[in-house]
Coordinates of C-alpha atoms in Angstrom, one line a residue:
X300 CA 103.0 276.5 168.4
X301 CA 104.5 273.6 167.0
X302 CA 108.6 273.6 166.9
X303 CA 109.8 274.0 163.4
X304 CA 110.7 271.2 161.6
X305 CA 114.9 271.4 162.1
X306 CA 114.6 271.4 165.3
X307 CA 112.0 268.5 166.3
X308 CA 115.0 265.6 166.7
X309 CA 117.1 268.2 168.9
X310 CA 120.4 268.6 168.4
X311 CA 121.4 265.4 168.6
X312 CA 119.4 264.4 165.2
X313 CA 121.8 267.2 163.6
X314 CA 124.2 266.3 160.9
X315 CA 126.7 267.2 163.2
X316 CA 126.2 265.3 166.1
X317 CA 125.8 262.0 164.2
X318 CA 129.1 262.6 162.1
X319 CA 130.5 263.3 165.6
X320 CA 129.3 260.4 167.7
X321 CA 130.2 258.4 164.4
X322 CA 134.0 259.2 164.6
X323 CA 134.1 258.9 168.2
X324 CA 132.1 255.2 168.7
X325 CA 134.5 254.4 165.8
X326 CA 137.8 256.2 167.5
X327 CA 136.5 254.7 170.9
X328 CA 136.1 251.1 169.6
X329 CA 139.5 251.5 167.8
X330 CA 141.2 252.7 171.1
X331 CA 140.1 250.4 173.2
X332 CA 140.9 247.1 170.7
X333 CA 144.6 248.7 170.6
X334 CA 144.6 249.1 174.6
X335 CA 143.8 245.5 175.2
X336 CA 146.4 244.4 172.3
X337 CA 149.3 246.9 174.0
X338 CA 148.0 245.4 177.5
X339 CA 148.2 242.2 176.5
X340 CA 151.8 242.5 174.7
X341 CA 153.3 244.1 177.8
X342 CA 151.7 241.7 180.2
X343 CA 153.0 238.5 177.7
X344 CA 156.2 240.2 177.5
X345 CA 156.9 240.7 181.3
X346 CA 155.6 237.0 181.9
X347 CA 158.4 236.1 179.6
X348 CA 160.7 238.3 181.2
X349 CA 159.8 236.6 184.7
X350 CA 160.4 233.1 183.2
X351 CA 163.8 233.9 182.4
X352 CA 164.7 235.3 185.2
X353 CA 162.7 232.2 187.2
X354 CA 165.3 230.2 184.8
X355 CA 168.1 231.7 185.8
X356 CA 167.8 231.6 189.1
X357 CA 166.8 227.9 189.1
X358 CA 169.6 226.9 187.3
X359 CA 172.1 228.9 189.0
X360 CA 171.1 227.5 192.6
X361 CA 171.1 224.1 190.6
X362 CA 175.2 224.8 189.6
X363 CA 175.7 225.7 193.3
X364 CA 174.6 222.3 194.6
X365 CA 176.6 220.7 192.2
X366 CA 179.9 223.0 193.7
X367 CA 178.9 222.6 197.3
X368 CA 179.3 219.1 197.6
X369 CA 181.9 218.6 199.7
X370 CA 183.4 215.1 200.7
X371 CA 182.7 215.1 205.0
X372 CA 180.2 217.8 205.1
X373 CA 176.7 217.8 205.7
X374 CA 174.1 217.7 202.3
X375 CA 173.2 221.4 201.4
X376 CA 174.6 223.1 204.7
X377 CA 176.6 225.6 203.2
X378 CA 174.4 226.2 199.9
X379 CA 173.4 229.9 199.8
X380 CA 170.0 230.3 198.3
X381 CA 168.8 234.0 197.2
X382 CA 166.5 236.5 199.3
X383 CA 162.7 235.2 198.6
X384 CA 160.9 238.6 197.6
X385 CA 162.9 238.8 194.5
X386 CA 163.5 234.5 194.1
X387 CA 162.1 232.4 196.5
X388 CA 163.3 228.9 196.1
X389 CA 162.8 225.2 197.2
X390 CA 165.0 222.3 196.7
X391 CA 163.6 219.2 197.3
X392 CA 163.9 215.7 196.8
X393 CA 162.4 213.4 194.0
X394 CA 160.1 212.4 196.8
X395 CA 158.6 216.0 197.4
X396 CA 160.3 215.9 200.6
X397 CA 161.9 219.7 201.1
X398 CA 165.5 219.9 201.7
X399 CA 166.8 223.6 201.6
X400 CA 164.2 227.0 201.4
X401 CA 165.0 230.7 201.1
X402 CA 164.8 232.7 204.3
X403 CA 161.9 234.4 205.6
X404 CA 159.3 232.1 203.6
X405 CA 156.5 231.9 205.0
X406 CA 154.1 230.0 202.5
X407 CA 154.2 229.2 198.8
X408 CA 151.9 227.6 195.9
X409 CA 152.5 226.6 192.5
X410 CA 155.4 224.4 192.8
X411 CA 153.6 221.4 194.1
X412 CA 155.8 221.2 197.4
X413 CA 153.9 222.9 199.9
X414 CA 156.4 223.0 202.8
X415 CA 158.7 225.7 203.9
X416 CA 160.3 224.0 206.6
X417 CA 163.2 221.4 205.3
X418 CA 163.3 218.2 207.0
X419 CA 166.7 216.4 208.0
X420 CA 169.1 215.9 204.8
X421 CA 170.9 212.5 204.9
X422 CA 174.4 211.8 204.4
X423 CA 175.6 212.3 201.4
X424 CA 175.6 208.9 199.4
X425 CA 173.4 206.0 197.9
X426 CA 173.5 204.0 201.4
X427 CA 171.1 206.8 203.2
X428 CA 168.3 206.5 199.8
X429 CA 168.6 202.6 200.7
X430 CA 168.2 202.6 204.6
X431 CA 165.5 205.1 203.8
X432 CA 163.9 203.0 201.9
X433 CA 164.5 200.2 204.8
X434 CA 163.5 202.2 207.8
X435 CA 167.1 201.9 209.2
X436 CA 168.3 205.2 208.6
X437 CA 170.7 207.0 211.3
X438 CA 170.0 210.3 212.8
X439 CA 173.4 211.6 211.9
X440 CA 172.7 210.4 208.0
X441 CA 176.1 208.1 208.8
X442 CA 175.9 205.1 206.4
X443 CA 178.4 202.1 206.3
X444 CA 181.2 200.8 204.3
X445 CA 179.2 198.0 202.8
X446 CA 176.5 200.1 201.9
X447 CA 178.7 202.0 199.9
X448 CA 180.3 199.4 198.2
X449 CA 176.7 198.3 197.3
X450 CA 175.7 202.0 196.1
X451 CA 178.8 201.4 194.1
X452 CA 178.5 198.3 192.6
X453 CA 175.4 196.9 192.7
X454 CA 172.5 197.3 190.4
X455 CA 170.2 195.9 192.5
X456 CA 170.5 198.4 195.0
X457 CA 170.9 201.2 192.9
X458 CA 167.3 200.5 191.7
X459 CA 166.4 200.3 195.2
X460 CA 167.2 203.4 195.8
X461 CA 165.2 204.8 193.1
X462 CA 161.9 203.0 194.2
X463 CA 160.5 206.3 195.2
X464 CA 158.9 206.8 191.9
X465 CA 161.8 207.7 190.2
X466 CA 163.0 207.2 186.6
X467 CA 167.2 206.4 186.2
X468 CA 166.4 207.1 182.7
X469 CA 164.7 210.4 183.2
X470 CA 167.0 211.9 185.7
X471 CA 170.3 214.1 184.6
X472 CA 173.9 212.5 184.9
X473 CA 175.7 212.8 188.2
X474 CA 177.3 216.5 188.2
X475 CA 174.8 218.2 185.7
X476 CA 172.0 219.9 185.6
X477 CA 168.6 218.9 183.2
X478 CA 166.3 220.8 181.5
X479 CA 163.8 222.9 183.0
X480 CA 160.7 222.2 183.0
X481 CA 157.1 224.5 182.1
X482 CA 156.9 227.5 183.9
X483 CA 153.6 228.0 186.3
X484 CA 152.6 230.9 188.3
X485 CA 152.1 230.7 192.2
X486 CA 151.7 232.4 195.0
X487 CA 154.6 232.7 197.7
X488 CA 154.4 235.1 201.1
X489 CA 157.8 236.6 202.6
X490 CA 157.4 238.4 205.9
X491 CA 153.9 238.7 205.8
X492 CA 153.4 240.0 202.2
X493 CA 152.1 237.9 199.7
X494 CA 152.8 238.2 195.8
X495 CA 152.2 236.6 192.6
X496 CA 155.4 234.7 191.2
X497 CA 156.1 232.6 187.9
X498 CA 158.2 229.3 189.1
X499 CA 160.5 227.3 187.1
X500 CA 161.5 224.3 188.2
X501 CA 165.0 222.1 187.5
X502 CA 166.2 218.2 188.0
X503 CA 169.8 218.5 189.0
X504 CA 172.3 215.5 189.9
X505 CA 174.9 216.7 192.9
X506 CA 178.2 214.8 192.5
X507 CA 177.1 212.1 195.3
X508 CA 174.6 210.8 192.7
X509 CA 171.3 212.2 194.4
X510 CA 169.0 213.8 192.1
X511 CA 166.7 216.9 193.6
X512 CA 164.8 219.5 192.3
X513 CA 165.2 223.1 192.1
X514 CA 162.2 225.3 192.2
X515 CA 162.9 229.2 191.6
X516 CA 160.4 232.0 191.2
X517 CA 160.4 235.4 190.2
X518 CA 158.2 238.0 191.4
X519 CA 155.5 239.0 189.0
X520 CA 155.1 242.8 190.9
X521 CA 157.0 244.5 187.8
X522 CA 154.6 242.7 185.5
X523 CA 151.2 244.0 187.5
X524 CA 153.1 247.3 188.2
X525 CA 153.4 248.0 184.3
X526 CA 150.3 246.7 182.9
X527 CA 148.6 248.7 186.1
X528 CA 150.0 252.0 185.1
X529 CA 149.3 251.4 181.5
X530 CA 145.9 250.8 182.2
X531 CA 145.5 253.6 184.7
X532 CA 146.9 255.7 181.8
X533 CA 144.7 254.6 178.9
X534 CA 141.4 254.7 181.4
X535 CA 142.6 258.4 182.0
X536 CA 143.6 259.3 178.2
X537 CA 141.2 257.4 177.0
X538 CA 138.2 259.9 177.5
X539 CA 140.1 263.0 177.0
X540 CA 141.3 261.7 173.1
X541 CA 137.6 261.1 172.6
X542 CA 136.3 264.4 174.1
X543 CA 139.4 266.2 171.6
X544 CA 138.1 263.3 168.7
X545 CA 134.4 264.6 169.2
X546 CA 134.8 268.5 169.8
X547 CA 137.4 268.5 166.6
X548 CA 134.7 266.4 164.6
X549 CA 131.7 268.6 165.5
X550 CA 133.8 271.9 164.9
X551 CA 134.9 270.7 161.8
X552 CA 131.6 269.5 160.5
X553 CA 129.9 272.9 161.5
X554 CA 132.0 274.3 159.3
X555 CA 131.8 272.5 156.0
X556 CA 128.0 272.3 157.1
X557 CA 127.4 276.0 157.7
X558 CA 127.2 276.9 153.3
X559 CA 124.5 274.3 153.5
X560 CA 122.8 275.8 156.6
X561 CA 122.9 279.3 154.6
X562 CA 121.3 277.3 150.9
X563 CA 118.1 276.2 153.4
X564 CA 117.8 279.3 155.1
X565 CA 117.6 281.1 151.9
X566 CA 115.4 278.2 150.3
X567 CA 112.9 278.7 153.4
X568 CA 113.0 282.4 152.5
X569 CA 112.6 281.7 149.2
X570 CA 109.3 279.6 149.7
X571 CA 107.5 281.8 152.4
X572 CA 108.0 284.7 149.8
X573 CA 107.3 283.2 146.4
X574 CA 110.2 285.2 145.0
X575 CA 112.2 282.7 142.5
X576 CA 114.6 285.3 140.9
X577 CA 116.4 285.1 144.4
X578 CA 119.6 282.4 144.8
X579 CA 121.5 280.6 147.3
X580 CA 124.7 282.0 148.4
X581 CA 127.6 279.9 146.3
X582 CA 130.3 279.1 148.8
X583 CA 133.9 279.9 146.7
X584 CA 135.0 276.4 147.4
X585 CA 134.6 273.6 144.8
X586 CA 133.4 270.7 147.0
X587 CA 130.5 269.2 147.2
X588 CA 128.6 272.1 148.9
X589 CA 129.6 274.7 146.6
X590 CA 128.3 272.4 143.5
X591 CA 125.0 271.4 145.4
X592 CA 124.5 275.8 145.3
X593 CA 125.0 275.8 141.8
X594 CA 122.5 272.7 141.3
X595 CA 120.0 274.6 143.3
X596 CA 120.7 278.0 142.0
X597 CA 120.0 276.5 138.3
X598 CA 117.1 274.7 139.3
X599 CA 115.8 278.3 141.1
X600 CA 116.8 279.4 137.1
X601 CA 114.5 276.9 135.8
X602 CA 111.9 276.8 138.1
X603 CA 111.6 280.5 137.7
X604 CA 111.6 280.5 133.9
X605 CA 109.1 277.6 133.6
X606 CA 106.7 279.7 136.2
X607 CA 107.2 282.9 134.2
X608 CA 106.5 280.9 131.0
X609 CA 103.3 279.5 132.7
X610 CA 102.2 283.0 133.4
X611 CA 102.9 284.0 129.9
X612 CA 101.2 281.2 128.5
X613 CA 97.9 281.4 130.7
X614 CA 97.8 285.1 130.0
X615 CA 98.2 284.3 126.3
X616 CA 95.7 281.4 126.0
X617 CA 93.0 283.7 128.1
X618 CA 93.8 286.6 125.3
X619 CA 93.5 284.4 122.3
X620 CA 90.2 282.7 123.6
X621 CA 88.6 285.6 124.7
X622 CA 88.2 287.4 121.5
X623 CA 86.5 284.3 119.6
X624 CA 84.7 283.6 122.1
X625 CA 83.8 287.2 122.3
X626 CA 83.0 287.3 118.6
X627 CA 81.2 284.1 118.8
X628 CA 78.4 285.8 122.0
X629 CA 78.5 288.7 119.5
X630 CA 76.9 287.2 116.5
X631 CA 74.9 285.0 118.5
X632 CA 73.4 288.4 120.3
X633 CA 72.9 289.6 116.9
X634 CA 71.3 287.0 115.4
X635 CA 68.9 286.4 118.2
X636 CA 68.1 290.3 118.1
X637 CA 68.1 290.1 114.3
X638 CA 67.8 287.1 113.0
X639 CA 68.4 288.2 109.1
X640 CA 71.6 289.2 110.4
X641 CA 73.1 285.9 111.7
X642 CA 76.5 285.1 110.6
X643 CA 76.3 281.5 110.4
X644 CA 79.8 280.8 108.8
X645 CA 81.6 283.4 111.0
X646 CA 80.1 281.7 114.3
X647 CA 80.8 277.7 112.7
X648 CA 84.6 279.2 111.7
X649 CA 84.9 281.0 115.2
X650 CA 83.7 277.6 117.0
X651 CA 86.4 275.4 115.0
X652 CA 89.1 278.3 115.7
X653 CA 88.4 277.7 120.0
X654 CA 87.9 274.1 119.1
X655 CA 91.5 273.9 117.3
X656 CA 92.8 276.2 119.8
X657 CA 91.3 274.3 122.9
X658 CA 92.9 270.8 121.3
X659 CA 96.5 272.9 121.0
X660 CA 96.0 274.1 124.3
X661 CA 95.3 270.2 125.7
X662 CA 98.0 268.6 123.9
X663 CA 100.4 271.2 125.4
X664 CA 99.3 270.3 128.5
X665 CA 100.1 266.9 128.3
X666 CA 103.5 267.4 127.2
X667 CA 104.6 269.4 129.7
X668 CA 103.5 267.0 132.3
X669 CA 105.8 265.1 130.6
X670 CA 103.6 262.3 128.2
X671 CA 105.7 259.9 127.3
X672 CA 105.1 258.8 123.1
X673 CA 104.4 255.4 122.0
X674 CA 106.5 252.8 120.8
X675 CA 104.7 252.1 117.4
X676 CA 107.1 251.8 114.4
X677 CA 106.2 252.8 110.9
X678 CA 108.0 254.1 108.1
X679 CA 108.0 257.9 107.8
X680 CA 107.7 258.7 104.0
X681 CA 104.8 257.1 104.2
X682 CA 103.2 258.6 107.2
X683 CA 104.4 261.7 104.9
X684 CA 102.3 260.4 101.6
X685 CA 99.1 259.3 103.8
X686 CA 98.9 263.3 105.3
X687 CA 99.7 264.8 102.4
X688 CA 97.2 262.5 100.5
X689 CA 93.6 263.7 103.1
X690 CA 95.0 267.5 102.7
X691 CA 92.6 268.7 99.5
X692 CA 91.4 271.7 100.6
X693 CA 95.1 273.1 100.8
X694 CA 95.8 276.3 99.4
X695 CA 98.4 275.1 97.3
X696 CA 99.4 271.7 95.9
X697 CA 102.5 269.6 98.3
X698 CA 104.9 268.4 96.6
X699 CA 106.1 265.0 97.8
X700 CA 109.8 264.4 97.3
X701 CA 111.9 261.5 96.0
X702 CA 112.3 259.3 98.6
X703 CA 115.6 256.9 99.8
X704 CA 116.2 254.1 97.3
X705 CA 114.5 250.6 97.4
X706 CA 116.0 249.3 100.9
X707 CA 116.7 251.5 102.8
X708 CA 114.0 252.1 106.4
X709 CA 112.9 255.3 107.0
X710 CA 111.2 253.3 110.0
X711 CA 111.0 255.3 113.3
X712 CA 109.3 254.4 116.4
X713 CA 106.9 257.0 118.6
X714 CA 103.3 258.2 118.5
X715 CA 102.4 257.8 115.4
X716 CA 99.7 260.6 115.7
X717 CA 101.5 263.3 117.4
X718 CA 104.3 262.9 114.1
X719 CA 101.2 263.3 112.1
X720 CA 100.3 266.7 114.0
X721 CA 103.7 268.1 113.5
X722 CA 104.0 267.5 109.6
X723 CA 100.2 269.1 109.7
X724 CA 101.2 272.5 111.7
X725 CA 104.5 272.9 109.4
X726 CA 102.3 272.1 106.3
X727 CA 99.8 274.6 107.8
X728 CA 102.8 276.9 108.5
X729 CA 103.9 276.7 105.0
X730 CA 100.3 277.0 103.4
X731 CA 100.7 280.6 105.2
X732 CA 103.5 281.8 103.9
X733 CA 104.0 280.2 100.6
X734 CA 103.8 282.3 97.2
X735 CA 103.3 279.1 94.8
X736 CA 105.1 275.5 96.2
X737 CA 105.3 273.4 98.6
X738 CA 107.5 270.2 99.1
X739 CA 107.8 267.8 101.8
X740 CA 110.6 265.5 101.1
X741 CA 112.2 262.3 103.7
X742 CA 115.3 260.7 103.6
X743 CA 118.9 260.2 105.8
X744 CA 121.1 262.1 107.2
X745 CA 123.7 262.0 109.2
X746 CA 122.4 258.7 110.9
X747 CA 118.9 260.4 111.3
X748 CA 115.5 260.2 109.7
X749 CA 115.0 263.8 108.4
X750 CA 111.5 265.4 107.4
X751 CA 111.6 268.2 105.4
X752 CA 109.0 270.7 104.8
X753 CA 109.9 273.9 102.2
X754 CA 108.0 276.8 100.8
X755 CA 109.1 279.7 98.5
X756 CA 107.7 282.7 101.2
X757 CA 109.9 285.0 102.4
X758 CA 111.6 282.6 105.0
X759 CA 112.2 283.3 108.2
X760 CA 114.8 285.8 109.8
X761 CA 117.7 284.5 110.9
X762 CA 117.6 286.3 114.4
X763 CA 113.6 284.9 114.8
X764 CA 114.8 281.3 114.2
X765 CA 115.0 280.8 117.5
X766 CA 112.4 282.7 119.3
X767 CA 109.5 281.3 116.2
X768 CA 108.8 278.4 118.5
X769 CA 107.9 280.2 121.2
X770 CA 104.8 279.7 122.6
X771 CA 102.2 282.4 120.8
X772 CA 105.0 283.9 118.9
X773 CA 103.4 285.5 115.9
X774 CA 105.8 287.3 113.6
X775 CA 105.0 290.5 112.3
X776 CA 104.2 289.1 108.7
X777 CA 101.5 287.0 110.4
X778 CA 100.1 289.4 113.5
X779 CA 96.2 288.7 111.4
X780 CA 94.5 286.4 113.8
X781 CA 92.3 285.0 110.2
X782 CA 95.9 284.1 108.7
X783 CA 98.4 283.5 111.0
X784 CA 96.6 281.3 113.8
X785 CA 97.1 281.2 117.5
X786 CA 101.6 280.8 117.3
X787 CA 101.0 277.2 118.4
X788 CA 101.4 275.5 116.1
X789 CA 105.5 275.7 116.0
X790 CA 105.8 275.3 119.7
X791 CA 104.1 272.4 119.9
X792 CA 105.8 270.5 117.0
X793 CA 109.2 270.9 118.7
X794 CA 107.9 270.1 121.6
X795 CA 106.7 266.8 119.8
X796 CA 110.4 266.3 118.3
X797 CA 111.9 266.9 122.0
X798 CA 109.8 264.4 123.3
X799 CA 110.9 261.6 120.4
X800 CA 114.0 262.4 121.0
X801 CA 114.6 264.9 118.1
X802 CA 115.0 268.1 116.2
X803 CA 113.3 270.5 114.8
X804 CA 115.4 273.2 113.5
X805 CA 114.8 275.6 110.8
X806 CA 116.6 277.4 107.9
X807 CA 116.9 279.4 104.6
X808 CA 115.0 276.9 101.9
X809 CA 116.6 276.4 98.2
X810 CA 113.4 278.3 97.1
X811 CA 114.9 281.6 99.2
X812 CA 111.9 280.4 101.7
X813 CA 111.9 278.5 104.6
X814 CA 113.0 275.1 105.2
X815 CA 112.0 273.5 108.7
X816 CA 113.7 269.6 109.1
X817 CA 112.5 267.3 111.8
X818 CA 115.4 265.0 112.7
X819 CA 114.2 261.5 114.0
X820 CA 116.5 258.8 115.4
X821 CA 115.9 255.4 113.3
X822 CA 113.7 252.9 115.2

């Protein structure tokens, strides 16, 4: 057995489980661009927060060599540098060469001085740059008088003792401390542990005149602490707000769903039993669902009364063809018995009665598969004048009204023929009933082409109005099959007008008979 046809795709081809995988792919995607945003801020932030701190400590070692220079003691001895898991720092010359490193470094990267063992400071003084750059340099970093005197006041050597690669212009005045420079992120070990550290590195001038450079980190382990946790958190939230995003989705779209599960289960009932007087349940909300009940519940309403009218109709047109057809076998079974007997006229008027009533029947047929008319324009009053005109075997004389004066259109646009069969079944309709005139007038009204048809009968009652277009309605006046026709005739005029966008109403005449109007919209 084949599986029914809800249940082919599974669950997951539901209503439900798309609206639910919907919101949570869109909740997911949303989540996950916020993470990385709120990841990114904090990790931007904390770098920031290392640099300053990099900063300060860069600068504040930098302040200390300036106050530690002493007149008669050795370059740096006494400078107190902080502990090197929080700020490891390097001073060094403008040379690379290291002078002064925290304790208990064991190797760093990312300040461009490698080293972590200081080599020999000189003497304070310019004399000690000079015999540097000479070669002549004592152990002690003693330097002369003259060579201080030349420190002092001689260019020349000044510049010497720049010929390092350094720039008089570039570094800070003796006794201060320059700006610092872009921060970079390293690498530094301290007893055996290494970490991740943003440096910052600062030119100073100590009071002797030497400029070195002051590079300071800050550890980086608060930064990939934070940013850690955060992410362990989102990775752990993360699929619990999406479970609580999907289960509250499909629980909530079960519900506004289930009305419309109840509609097809009815409408599946509904087909397997034929029975179209039953309805959908109408939820007693007034969203979408509930008005999707009504919309099916009134098109159950017309379904059922356009199946009910079929059946009336098919039982109708078999009883109204089977008794001239009947009467037609009849005389021909007597006339081939008998031929004397033959009714010649009664079988030709029988054969045009099922001829008339088999064209009725057609053109019925066609309009309620829904024909659309033609788009031919002509001018009413005298479509009016040219039917009027072939009608000479008519009963009684039609009067043709005064029409609208010189000017005015009486132009519509339609099927020209299927107008001309609606003035010829209300003409026929009068010919019935009339006691001596009938008038047939056009002219405007109310915006609208109007074609009226009146007779001086006895009109029809007010409460039948209504129900005398009904398909093979026969009023009680005109129950005679040889005078009052198959009760097509009326139904299928309106159902003309309908179709042309229309009227066709009917009313008390000025006569005291009837008076039926077709109302046209101008072409």
């Amino acid at each position: 057995m084949s599986p029914a046809p809800g249940r082919r795709g599974g669950r997951l081809s539901s209503v439900r489980a798309k609206a639910s995988l919907g919101a949570t792919l869109v909740v997911a995607v949303a989540l996950v661009a916020a993470g990385l945003a709120v990841l990114l801020s904090l990790r931007s932030d904390l770098t920031d927060q290392a640099d300053r701190q990099a900063d300060a400590a860069a600068r504040e070692v930098a302040l200390d060599i300036i106050a530690e220079q002493v007149p008669g003691r050795t370059p740096y001895s006494g400078l107190e540098l902080p502990g090197a898991e929080e700020h490891p720092v390097q001073v060094a010359d403008e040379q690379g060469r290291l002078i002064a490193v925290s304790d208990d470094l064991e190797g760093i990267s990312g300040t461009g001085v490698a080293a972590v063992t200081p080599v020999r400071s000189p003497a304070p003084g310019p004399t000690a740059a000079a015999q540097d750059d000479d070669g002549a340099r004592d152990d002690d970093g003693a330097r002369d008088d003259d060579g201080a005197e030349d420190d002092h006041g001689s260019g020349n050597d000044g510049s010497s003792r720049h010929s390092g690669g350094s720039d008089d212009d570039d570094d800070p005045a003796i006794g201060s401390v320059g700006e610092p420079g872009p921060p970079r992120t390293g690498r530094a070990t301290v007893d055996g542990a290494t970490g991740e550290y943003r440096f910052s590195s600062i030119e100073v001038t100590d009071t002797s005149g030497r400029t070195v450079v002051v590079h300071a980190g800050a550890t980086l382990a608060a930064r990939q602490s934070a940013v850690g946790t955060a992410a362990a958190a989102m990775l752990v939230g993360l699929p619990v707000l999406l479970l609580v995003v999907g289960g509250v989705t499909w629980l909530v779209t079960r519900r506004a769903l289930r009305p419309v599960e109840g509609i097809r289960r009815e409408m599946a009932a509904i087909t397997a039993s034929e029975d179209l007087s039953r309805r959908v349940p109408e939820p007693a909300t007034h969203d979408e669902v509930a008005r999707l009940a009504r919309t099916t519940n009134e098109t159950l309403t017309a379904l059922e009364a356009s199946v009910e009218r079929q059946r009336r109709f098919v039982a109708d047109a078999s009883h109204e063809l089977r008794s001239p057809i009947a009467s037609l076998r009849t005389q021909l079974e007597v006339g081939d018995a008998h031929p004397g007997l033959l009714d010649v006229p009664g079988a030709v008027a029988d054969t045009v009665r099922l001829q008339q009533l088999a064209a009725d029947l057609l053109l019925l047929a066609r309009l309620d598969a829904g024909e659309r008319p033609g788009r031919a324009r002509f001018d009413l009053g005298d479509l009016a004048a040219e039917e009027i005109a072939v009608r000479t075997t008519d009963r009684l004389k039609v009067c043709l009204g005064a029409g609208e004066e010189p000017g005015r259109s009486l132009e519509v646009s339609g099927s020209r023929g299927q107008l001309a069969r609606v003035l010829g079944n209300l003409l026929d309709n009068a010919q019935r009933h009339a006691a001596s005139s009938v008038t047939v007038s056009v002219h405007r009204k109310a915006g609208r082409i109007v074609l009226a048809v009146a007779d001086d009968g006895p009109g029809v009652p007010e409460a039948e109005r209504e129900r005398v277009f009904e398909r093979f309605v026969r009023l009680d006046d005109a129950r005679a099959r040889d005078d009052g026709g198959a009760g097509l005739g009326l139904a299928i005029a309106r159902d003309v007008a309908h179709r042309h966008g229309g009227t066709l109403t009917v009313a008390r005449g000025p006569l005291g008979g009837a008076r039926f109007e077709l109302a046209l919209p101008p072409a």
